[in-house]
Amino acid sequence: MKVQKEMVREINEAKIIEAAEIIFAQFGFKGATMDKISKQAGLPKANIHYYFKTKSLLYQVVLERILQEWMIAAQVFDNHQEPKIAITQYIESKMQFSRTRPYASKVWANEVMHGASVVGKFLETTFKTWLEARIKVVNEWIDSEKIYPIDANAFFYMIWSMTQHYADFEKQLEILNDGHPFTEQEFNNQTAQVVNLVLTSVGLGKK
Amino acid sequence: MKVQKEMVREINEAKIIEAAEIIFAQFGFKGATMDKISKQAGLPKANIHYYFKTKSLLYQVVLERILQEWMIAAQVFDNHQEPKIAITQYIESKMQFSRTRPYASKVWANEVMHGASVVGKFLETTFKTWLEARIKVVNEWIDSEKIYPIDANAFFYMIWSMTQHYADFEKQLEILNDGHPFTEQEFNNQTAQVVNLVLTSVGLGKK
DNA sequence: GTCTATACGTTGATAGAC
DNA sequence: GTCTATCAACGTATAGAC
């Protein structure tokens, strides 16, 4: 019996976290209400409070899940030594994240825009450490003249901004795309454009 | 006497709009309270309601001001026929906007991320028209082989995302920049990096 | 035009029956 | 573990004195 109860808990917590991510993404932290989240999750409001004591705590848990996924996507950068492959796969992985997890990206953007008071610590520690190591790699590519000399920090900022733009500004892109969201093909084309722009800019373009 | 009253109105409205922009940027629409705005403006809360009947109306006015400024910044693109100069100046102008008006950029990002329910109409009309005309210009550059063939839409999306990133993700960049905001010099360097990345990617790089 | 006091709605959180 | 009823806090908006 105990096992079954634990399973109920796991299932419900997962349901709630997923629902919360959607609502936080659409309305921001303040704009999201426990009532909206409960309806999105298909559970009574009181149950949300039963599983997550407070709204702030639920928000933190949602962010933690996003951080984990980000770190996993980040690992792709280390899969290959060859700059062209590493950069291509990293961009494609980030674009895929924007495509499949737009809500996660928006929650993140919201959190950072409003001061990063919850994820600030993570940025200062784990994230900064990750970035510094990758910057070393990029600088080695520059030293061995595999790519053009660039500011490695700016290089990453630009990849992040371009790829996340497709999630965070989804609605704007949809409107400019004659009112309909990108098809799979259109999105793949946009991905190719980002890859091409970045590769060309560091001297790894096609011809 | 009537003139003086009108001046009082103008001055106070300006004060309130400016304050509201800051608060909306920092807390989002829901998170912003009339109380916070009034304190930021240095006026009693009731006066905010006297000048702007509702919070929604104030929000709309704040967004309208931002739209106006955007269109002005957009004009820079038409100042020169030569692609290298036009692109460079457009990027620099957008970066300057991010630098001097980060709150405006954040309010915009927030609005679009949460569904663009207020600025949607503007995007569908004025903005889309502006973009289509500029895309024609870029495609002419491609046809006359002045720049590499690229997807003109994606080209603009990338410029917007990279430049706005410096406003919207200010806090993240600050943390990664050893905890302090970009100095004037550092920001100018980032601007140069963006310009260089874009120019190089379309075949207008230095050498 | 300014400001205090307040009405009214919404929302986060809990109590307590099942 | 589920759910209804309810409370307390907060926030928008207004009334009405100055």
Short mmCIF file of C-alpha atoms (C1' of nucleotides) in Angstrom, two decimals:
data_model
loop_
_atom_site.label_atom_id
_atom_site.label_comp_id
_atom_site.label_asym_id
_atom_site.label_seq_id
_atom_site.Cartn_x
_atom_site.Cartn_y
_atom_site.Cartn_z
CA MET A 1 0.00 0.00 0.00
CA LYS A 2 2.81 2.38 0.85
CA VAL A 3 4.28 1.94 -2.60
CA GLN A 4 0.99 2.88 -4.21
CA LYS A 5 0.73 6.05 -2.19
CA GLU A 6 4.22 7.06 -3.19
CA MET A 7 3.30 6.52 -6.79
CA VAL A 8 0.25 8.70 -6.45
CA ARG A 9 2.44 11.38 -4.98
CA GLU A 10 4.96 11.15 -7.80
CA ILE A 11 2.32 11.26 -10.49
CA ASN A 12 0.50 14.19 -8.97
CA GLU A 13 3.65 16.16 -8.29
CA ALA A 14 4.72 15.70 -11.90
CA LYS A 15 1.28 16.79 -13.11
CA ILE A 16 1.42 19.91 -10.93
CA ILE A 17 4.95 20.89 -11.92
CA GLU A 18 4.11 20.60 -15.59
CA ALA A 19 0.94 22.64 -15.17
CA ALA A 20 2.74 25.24 -13.08
CA GLU A 21 5.43 25.70 -15.72
CA ILE A 22 2.80 26.48 -18.33
CA ILE A 23 0.95 28.94 -16.10
CA PHE A 24 4.12 30.65 -14.84
CA ALA A 25 5.29 31.01 -18.44
CA GLN A 26 2.02 32.52 -19.59
CA PHE A 27 1.31 34.87 -16.70
CA GLY A 28 4.57 35.42 -14.81
CA PHE A 29 5.03 34.61 -11.14
CA LYS A 30 2.53 37.12 -9.79
CA GLY A 31 0.05 36.67 -12.61
CA ALA A 32 -0.02 32.92 -12.12
CA THR A 33 -2.63 31.92 -9.55
CA MET A 34 -2.92 28.67 -7.65
CA ASP A 35 -6.42 28.43 -9.06
CA LYS A 36 -5.18 28.58 -12.66
CA ILE A 37 -2.48 26.03 -11.91
CA SER A 38 -4.93 23.66 -10.25
CA LYS A 39 -7.27 23.83 -13.21
CA GLN A 40 -4.41 23.27 -15.65
CA ALA A 41 -3.36 20.24 -13.59
CA GLY A 42 -6.91 18.95 -13.26
CA LEU A 43 -6.77 18.88 -9.48
CA PRO A 44 -8.53 20.85 -6.75
CA LYS A 45 -6.67 23.90 -5.53
CA ALA A 46 -6.19 22.56 -2.02
CA ASN A 47 -4.27 19.60 -3.39
CA ILE A 48 -1.68 21.87 -4.91
CA HIS A 49 -1.05 23.26 -1.45
CA TYR A 50 -0.96 19.78 -0.06
CA TYR A 51 1.91 18.76 -2.36
CA PHE A 52 3.67 22.12 -2.42
CA LYS A 53 3.28 24.14 0.74
CA THR A 54 3.56 27.53 -0.94
CA LYS A 55 3.46 29.11 -4.38
CA SER A 56 7.09 30.23 -4.02
CA LEU A 57 8.20 26.69 -3.30
CA LEU A 58 6.37 25.37 -6.35
CA TYR A 59 8.03 28.07 -8.43
CA GLN A 60 11.46 27.04 -7.16
CA VAL A 61 10.81 23.42 -8.01
CA VAL A 62 9.72 24.38 -11.51
CA LEU A 63 12.92 26.37 -11.98
CA GLU A 64 15.08 23.55 -10.67
CA ARG A 65 13.71 21.18 -13.27
CA ILE A 66 14.48 23.73 -15.98
CA LEU A 67 18.04 24.14 -14.73
CA GLN A 68 18.60 20.40 -14.89
CA GLU A 69 17.41 20.22 -18.46
CA TRP A 70 19.62 23.14 -19.41
CA MET A 71 22.70 21.47 -18.06
CA ILE A 72 21.88 18.35 -20.02
CA ALA A 73 21.45 20.36 -23.23
CA ALA A 74 24.73 22.10 -22.44
CA GLN A 75 26.62 18.81 -22.37
CA VAL A 76 26.16 18.50 -26.12
CA PHE A 77 28.84 21.14 -26.55
CA ASP A 78 31.44 18.69 -25.25
CA ASN A 79 30.48 15.79 -27.50
CA HIS A 80 33.03 16.66 -30.18
CA GLN A 81 36.45 18.35 -30.36
CA GLU A 82 35.90 19.65 -33.84
CA PRO A 83 34.55 23.21 -33.57
CA LYS A 84 32.25 22.94 -36.52
CA ILE A 85 30.50 19.88 -35.16
CA ALA A 86 30.45 21.05 -31.55
CA ILE A 87 28.98 24.45 -32.44
CA THR A 88 26.46 23.01 -34.89
CA GLN A 89 25.19 20.43 -32.45
CA TYR A 90 25.06 22.89 -29.59
CA ILE A 91 22.95 25.34 -31.59
CA GLU A 92 20.70 22.58 -32.85
CA SER A 93 20.24 21.28 -29.34
CA LYS A 94 19.34 24.74 -28.05
CA MET A 95 16.94 25.31 -30.94
CA GLN A 96 15.31 21.98 -30.23
CA PHE A 97 14.90 23.01 -26.61
CA SER A 98 13.15 26.21 -27.72
CA ARG A 99 10.93 24.17 -29.98
CA THR A 100 9.93 21.46 -27.54
CA ARG A 101 10.09 23.40 -24.24
CA PRO A 102 9.00 26.96 -24.98
CA TYR A 103 7.34 27.29 -21.58
CA ALA A 104 10.54 26.39 -19.79
CA SER A 105 12.44 29.01 -21.75
CA LYS A 106 9.85 31.64 -20.94
CA VAL A 107 9.85 30.91 -17.23
CA TRP A 108 13.61 31.28 -17.29
CA ALA A 109 13.47 34.56 -19.22
CA ASN A 110 10.88 35.90 -16.83
CA GLU A 111 12.91 34.95 -13.81
CA VAL A 112 16.08 36.59 -15.12
CA MET A 113 14.27 39.69 -16.37
CA HIS A 114 12.77 40.26 -12.96
CA GLY A 115 16.10 40.09 -11.19
CA ALA A 116 17.04 36.40 -11.05
CA SER A 117 16.42 36.36 -7.32
CA VAL A 118 15.84 32.60 -7.33
CA VAL A 119 18.35 31.41 -9.95
CA GLY A 120 21.00 34.02 -9.15
CA LYS A 121 23.00 31.63 -7.01
CA PHE A 122 22.98 28.98 -9.71
CA LEU A 123 24.20 31.51 -12.29
CA GLU A 124 27.03 32.64 -10.03
CA THR A 125 28.25 29.11 -9.36
CA THR A 126 27.45 26.12 -11.58
CA PHE A 127 26.56 28.11 -14.63
CA LYS A 128 29.52 30.49 -14.50
CA THR A 129 31.87 27.55 -13.99
CA TRP A 130 30.40 25.76 -16.98
CA LEU A 131 30.78 28.86 -19.13
CA GLU A 132 34.38 29.52 -18.12
CA ALA A 133 35.42 26.02 -19.11
CA ARG A 134 33.73 26.32 -22.51
CA ILE A 135 35.28 29.74 -23.07
CA LYS A 136 38.67 28.12 -22.61
CA VAL A 137 37.80 25.63 -25.32
CA VAL A 138 36.72 28.37 -27.70
CA ASN A 139 39.88 30.35 -27.01
CA GLU A 140 41.96 27.29 -27.78
CA TRP A 141 40.21 27.03 -31.13
CA ILE A 142 41.15 30.65 -31.75
CA ASP A 143 44.78 30.11 -30.70
CA SER A 144 45.13 27.16 -33.03
CA GLU A 145 43.49 29.24 -35.76
CA LYS A 146 40.61 26.86 -36.23
CA ILE A 147 38.16 29.77 -36.00
CA TYR A 148 38.40 33.55 -36.38
CA PRO A 149 39.35 35.53 -33.28
CA ILE A 150 36.20 36.57 -31.44
CA ASP A 151 35.17 37.48 -27.92
CA ALA A 152 34.25 34.06 -26.55
CA ASN A 153 31.81 35.48 -24.01
CA ALA A 154 29.93 37.41 -26.65
CA PHE A 155 29.97 34.29 -28.81
CA PHE A 156 27.94 32.38 -26.24
CA TYR A 157 25.64 35.29 -25.48
CA MET A 158 24.75 35.48 -29.15
CA ILE A 159 24.01 31.78 -29.45
CA TRP A 160 21.81 31.91 -26.36
CA SER A 161 19.93 35.00 -27.46
CA MET A 162 19.27 33.80 -30.99
CA THR A 163 18.12 30.34 -30.01
CA GLN A 164 16.01 31.38 -27.03
CA HIS A 165 14.37 34.10 -29.09
CA TYR A 166 12.43 31.38 -30.91
CA ALA A 167 10.80 30.36 -27.63
CA ASP A 168 10.47 33.66 -25.80
CA PHE A 169 9.23 35.69 -28.78
CA GLU A 170 7.23 32.83 -30.28
CA LYS A 171 4.12 34.97 -30.50
CA GLN A 172 5.85 37.81 -32.32
CA LEU A 173 7.41 35.42 -34.81
CA GLU A 174 4.04 33.77 -35.34
CA ILE A 175 2.42 37.11 -36.18
CA LEU A 176 5.20 38.05 -38.58
CA ASN A 177 4.95 34.58 -40.13
CA ASP A 178 1.53 35.52 -41.52
CA GLY A 179 -0.23 34.61 -38.30
CA HIS A 180 0.67 30.95 -38.05
CA PRO A 181 3.36 29.22 -35.99
CA PHE A 182 6.41 27.82 -37.75
CA THR A 183 5.88 24.44 -39.32
CA GLU A 184 8.47 21.77 -38.64
CA GLN A 185 10.09 22.62 -41.95
CA GLU A 186 10.10 26.35 -41.38
CA PHE A 187 11.60 25.86 -37.95
CA ASN A 188 14.30 23.60 -39.35
CA ASN A 189 15.08 26.27 -41.90
CA GLN A 190 15.41 28.88 -39.15
CA THR A 191 17.73 26.50 -37.30
CA ALA A 192 19.86 26.14 -40.40
CA GLN A 193 20.00 29.91 -40.73
CA VAL A 194 21.25 30.34 -37.17
CA VAL A 195 23.83 27.59 -37.60
CA ASN A 196 24.97 29.09 -40.87
CA LEU A 197 25.20 32.61 -39.51
CA VAL A 198 27.31 31.53 -36.55
CA LEU A 199 29.57 29.19 -38.52
CA THR A 200 30.16 31.73 -41.28
CA SER A 201 30.93 34.44 -38.76
CA VAL A 202 33.82 32.42 -37.31
CA GLY A 203 35.14 31.21 -40.66
CA LEU A 204 33.56 27.76 -40.70
CA GLY A 205 31.05 28.51 -43.45
CA LYS A 206 30.25 26.14 -46.29
CA LYS A 207 32.79 26.87 -49.00
CA MET B 1 -3.91 79.90 -15.21
CA LYS B 2 -5.25 77.25 -17.50
CA VAL B 3 -1.85 76.95 -19.12
CA GLN B 4 -0.25 76.24 -15.78
CA LYS B 5 -2.69 73.48 -15.00
CA GLU B 6 -2.02 71.88 -18.34
CA MET B 7 1.66 72.00 -17.61
CA VAL B 8 1.15 70.34 -14.25
CA ARG B 9 -0.76 67.61 -16.01
CA GLU B 10 1.93 67.09 -18.60
CA ILE B 11 4.70 66.97 -16.04
CA ASN B 12 2.86 64.55 -13.78
CA GLU B 13 1.78 62.29 -16.60
CA ALA B 14 5.37 62.10 -17.80
CA LYS B 15 6.56 61.32 -14.27
CA ILE B 16 3.97 58.56 -13.92
CA ILE B 17 4.66 56.98 -17.30
CA GLU B 18 8.36 56.84 -16.57
CA ALA B 19 7.79 55.35 -13.14
CA ALA B 20 5.29 52.85 -14.50
CA GLU B 21 7.71 51.66 -17.16
CA ILE B 22 10.30 50.87 -14.50
CA ILE B 23 7.84 49.04 -12.28
CA PHE B 24 6.20 47.10 -15.13
CA ALA B 25 9.68 46.08 -16.32
CA GLN B 26 10.73 44.88 -12.89
CA PHE B 27 7.57 43.09 -11.81
CA GLY B 28 5.49 42.38 -14.90
CA PHE B 29 1.95 43.63 -15.39
CA LYS B 30 0.38 41.72 -12.53
CA GLY B 31 3.34 42.11 -10.21
CA ALA B 32 3.37 45.86 -10.65
CA THR B 33 1.05 47.57 -8.17
CA MET B 34 -0.34 51.06 -8.30
CA ASP B 35 1.23 51.57 -4.90
CA LYS B 36 4.73 50.73 -6.18
CA ILE B 37 4.22 52.96 -9.20
CA SER B 38 3.02 55.85 -7.08
CA LYS B 39 6.03 55.57 -4.80
CA GLN B 40 8.39 55.38 -7.76
CA ALA B 41 6.75 58.50 -9.18
CA GLY B 42 6.76 60.29 -5.84
CA LEU B 43 3.02 60.89 -5.93
CA PRO B 44 0.11 59.60 -3.85
CA LYS B 45 -1.59 56.52 -5.21
CA ALA B 46 -4.90 58.27 -5.81
CA ASN B 47 -3.22 60.71 -8.18
CA ILE B 48 -2.14 57.92 -10.46
CA HIS B 49 -5.79 56.97 -10.82
CA TYR B 50 -6.67 60.59 -11.35
CA TYR B 51 -4.38 60.84 -14.39
CA PHE B 52 -4.86 57.31 -15.66
CA LYS B 53 -8.26 55.84 -14.93
CA THR B 54 -7.08 52.24 -14.72
CA LYS B 55 -3.90 50.22 -14.47
CA SER B 56 -4.55 48.68 -17.89
CA LEU B 57 -4.83 52.09 -19.50
CA LEU B 58 -1.55 53.20 -17.94
CA TYR B 59 0.05 50.02 -19.24
CA GLN B 60 -1.19 50.73 -22.74
CA VAL B 61 0.18 54.27 -22.65
CA VAL B 62 3.55 52.97 -21.50
CA LEU B 63 3.61 50.51 -24.40
CA GLU B 64 2.61 53.16 -26.91
CA ARG B 65 5.56 55.28 -25.94
CA ILE B 66 7.87 52.31 -26.41
CA LEU B 67 6.42 51.59 -29.86
CA GLN B 68 7.07 55.16 -30.94
CA GLU B 69 10.69 54.97 -29.87
CA TRP B 70 11.11 51.67 -31.68
CA MET B 71 9.88 53.09 -34.93
CA ILE B 72 12.29 55.98 -34.59
CA ALA B 73 15.21 53.61 -33.95
CA ALA B 74 14.05 51.56 -36.94
CA GLN B 75 14.36 54.54 -39.27
CA VAL B 76 18.12 54.37 -38.94
CA PHE B 77 18.07 51.35 -41.22
CA ASP B 78 17.04 53.58 -44.13
CA ASN B 79 19.70 56.22 -43.64
CA HIS B 80 22.13 54.64 -46.10
CA GLN B 81 21.93 52.50 -49.24
CA GLU B 82 25.23 50.79 -48.59
CA PRO B 83 24.51 47.52 -46.74
CA LYS B 84 27.58 47.68 -44.55
CA ILE B 85 26.72 51.13 -43.24
CA ALA B 86 22.99 50.49 -42.94
CA ILE B 87 23.46 47.24 -41.01
CA THR B 88 26.18 48.64 -38.78
CA GLN B 89 24.18 51.70 -37.85
CA TYR B 90 21.01 49.72 -37.28
CA ILE B 91 22.73 47.32 -34.90
CA GLU B 92 24.47 50.16 -33.09
CA SER B 93 21.19 51.99 -32.75
CA LYS B 94 19.46 48.91 -31.33
CA MET B 95 22.34 48.28 -28.93
CA GLN B 96 22.17 51.87 -27.78
CA PHE B 97 18.47 51.42 -27.15
CA SER B 98 19.18 48.37 -25.00
CA ARG B 99 21.80 50.36 -23.13
CA THR B 100 19.80 53.50 -22.47
CA ARG B 101 16.27 52.07 -22.30
CA PRO B 102 16.56 48.61 -20.72
CA TYR B 103 13.21 48.99 -18.96
CA ALA B 104 11.43 49.70 -22.22
CA SER B 105 12.93 46.59 -23.75
CA LYS B 106 11.87 44.48 -20.79
CA VAL B 107 8.30 45.74 -20.83
CA TRP B 108 8.15 44.84 -24.49
CA ALA B 109 9.61 41.37 -23.94
CA ASN B 110 7.16 40.75 -21.12
CA GLU B 111 4.23 41.83 -23.21
CA VAL B 112 5.17 39.60 -26.13
CA MET B 113 6.06 36.63 -23.92
CA HIS B 114 2.65 36.78 -22.28
CA GLY B 115 0.79 36.73 -25.56
CA ALA B 116 1.13 40.25 -27.02
CA SER B 117 -2.54 40.92 -26.32
CA VAL B 118 -1.98 44.67 -26.30
CA VAL B 119 0.67 45.11 -29.00
CA GLY B 120 -0.59 42.30 -31.24
CA LYS B 121 -2.46 44.68 -33.51
CA PHE B 122 0.58 46.89 -33.92
CA LEU B 123 2.73 43.88 -34.82
CA GLU B 124 0.21 42.72 -37.43
CA THR B 125 0.01 46.10 -39.11
CA THR B 126 2.64 48.82 -38.80
CA PHE B 127 5.42 46.54 -37.71
CA LYS B 128 4.83 43.83 -40.30
CA THR B 129 4.65 46.45 -43.03
CA TRP B 130 7.91 47.97 -41.90
CA LEU B 131 9.59 44.58 -41.87
CA GLU B 132 8.35 43.57 -45.32
CA ALA B 133 9.76 46.71 -46.89
CA ARG B 134 13.15 46.16 -45.22
CA ILE B 135 13.18 42.53 -46.30
CA LYS B 136 12.81 43.70 -49.86
CA VAL B 137 15.87 45.88 -49.42
CA VAL B 138 17.90 42.99 -48.01
CA ASN B 139 16.81 40.72 -50.84
CA GLU B 140 17.91 43.33 -53.35
CA TRP B 141 21.33 43.33 -51.73
CA ILE B 142 21.41 39.58 -52.16
CA ASP B 143 20.29 39.75 -55.81
CA SER B 144 22.98 42.27 -56.63
CA GLU B 145 25.46 40.06 -54.76
CA LYS B 146 26.38 42.71 -52.26
CA ILE B 147 25.85 40.24 -49.42
CA TYR B 148 25.70 36.45 -49.12
CA PRO B 149 22.31 34.83 -49.69
CA ILE B 150 20.47 34.50 -46.41
CA ASP B 151 16.91 34.25 -45.17
CA ALA B 152 16.07 37.92 -44.73
CA ASN B 153 13.46 37.25 -42.06
CA ALA B 154 15.88 35.24 -39.96
CA PHE B 155 18.44 37.97 -40.50
CA PHE B 156 16.26 40.49 -38.70
CA TYR B 157 15.20 38.06 -35.99
CA MET B 158 18.85 37.49 -35.16
CA ILE B 159 19.68 41.16 -34.98
CA TRP B 160 16.72 41.79 -32.71
CA SER B 161 17.44 38.87 -30.44
CA MET B 162 21.11 39.62 -30.01
CA THR B 163 20.68 43.32 -29.37
CA GLN B 164 17.67 43.01 -27.06
CA HIS B 165 19.40 40.29 -25.10
CA TYR B 166 21.65 42.96 -23.61
CA ALA B 167 18.62 44.66 -22.06
CA ASP B 168 16.36 41.73 -21.22
CA PHE B 169 19.08 39.48 -19.77
CA GLU B 170 21.04 42.34 -18.23
CA LYS B 171 21.10 40.66 -14.85
CA GLN B 172 22.43 37.36 -16.21
CA LEU B 173 25.17 39.14 -18.13
CA GLU B 174 26.05 41.14 -15.05
CA ILE B 175 26.48 37.99 -12.98
CA LEU B 176 28.61 36.33 -15.65
CA ASN B 177 30.65 39.54 -15.94
CA ASP B 178 32.04 38.92 -12.44
CA GLY B 179 29.05 40.50 -10.77
CA HIS B 180 29.28 44.00 -12.19
CA PRO B 181 27.37 45.61 -15.05
CA PHE B 182 29.17 46.30 -18.31
CA THR B 183 31.23 49.48 -18.30
CA GLU B 184 30.81 51.83 -21.24
CA GLN B 185 33.93 50.29 -22.79
CA GLU B 186 32.82 46.71 -22.24
CA PHE B 187 29.44 47.48 -23.73
CA ASN B 188 31.01 49.11 -26.77
CA ASN B 189 33.13 46.02 -27.20
CA GLN B 190 30.04 43.81 -27.09
CA THR B 191 28.44 46.09 -29.69
CA ALA B 192 31.47 45.70 -31.92
CA GLN B 193 31.26 41.93 -31.52
CA VAL B 194 27.63 41.85 -32.61
CA VAL B 195 28.33 44.12 -35.57
CA ASN B 196 31.32 42.04 -36.56
CA LEU B 197 29.46 38.75 -36.24
CA VAL B 198 26.61 39.93 -38.43
CA LEU B 199 28.78 41.62 -41.05
CA THR B 200 31.13 38.66 -41.33
CA SER B 201 28.24 36.26 -41.66
CA VAL B 202 26.96 38.05 -44.77
CA GLY B 203 30.38 38.58 -46.31
CA LEU B 204 30.95 42.17 -45.25
CA GLY B 205 33.71 41.40 -42.72
CA LYS B 206 36.83 43.47 -42.33
CA LYS B 207 39.25 42.14 -44.88
"C1'" DG C 1 -5.64 69.29 -8.64
"C1'" DT C 2 -4.38 66.69 -4.09
"C1'" DC C 3 -4.94 63.25 -0.76
"C1'" DT C 4 -7.09 60.20 3.13
"C1'" DA C 5 -10.18 56.71 4.03
"C1'" DT C 6 -12.54 52.98 2.48
"C1'" DA C 7 -15.34 49.69 -0.37
"C1'" DC C 8 -14.98 45.61 -2.95
"C1'" DG C 9 -12.87 41.90 -5.41
"C1'" DT C 10 -9.19 38.52 -5.78
"C1'" DT C 11 -5.94 35.28 -4.12
"C1'" DG C 12 -2.77 32.51 -1.10
"C1'" DA C 13 -3.29 29.57 2.42
"C1'" DT C 14 -5.64 26.62 6.03
"C1'" DA C 15 -9.19 24.02 8.77
"C1'" DG C 16 -11.61 20.17 9.13
"C1'" DA C 17 -15.01 16.72 7.25
"C1'" DC C 18 -14.67 12.68 4.40
"C1'" DG D 1 -4.85 11.49 0.32
"C1'" DT D 2 -9.08 14.44 -1.27
"C1'" DC D 3 -11.90 18.36 -1.23
"C1'" DT D 4 -15.31 22.11 0.41
"C1'" DA D 5 -15.66 26.16 3.02
"C1'" DT D 6 -13.54 29.98 4.73
"C1'" DC D 7 -10.20 33.37 6.44
"C1'" DA D 8 -6.78 37.03 6.17
"C1'" DA D 9 -4.06 39.87 3.26
"C1'" DC D 10 -3.54 42.54 -0.48
"C1'" DG D 11 -4.61 45.46 -4.42
"C1'" DT D 12 -7.64 48.19 -7.59
"C1'" DA D 13 -10.50 51.72 -7.67
"C1'" DT D 14 -13.49 55.40 -5.81
"C1'" DA D 15 -15.79 58.75 -2.62
"C1'" DG D 16 -15.46 62.89 -0.76
"C1'" DA D 17 -13.00 66.41 2.15
"C1'" DC D 18 -9.56 69.89 1.30
#
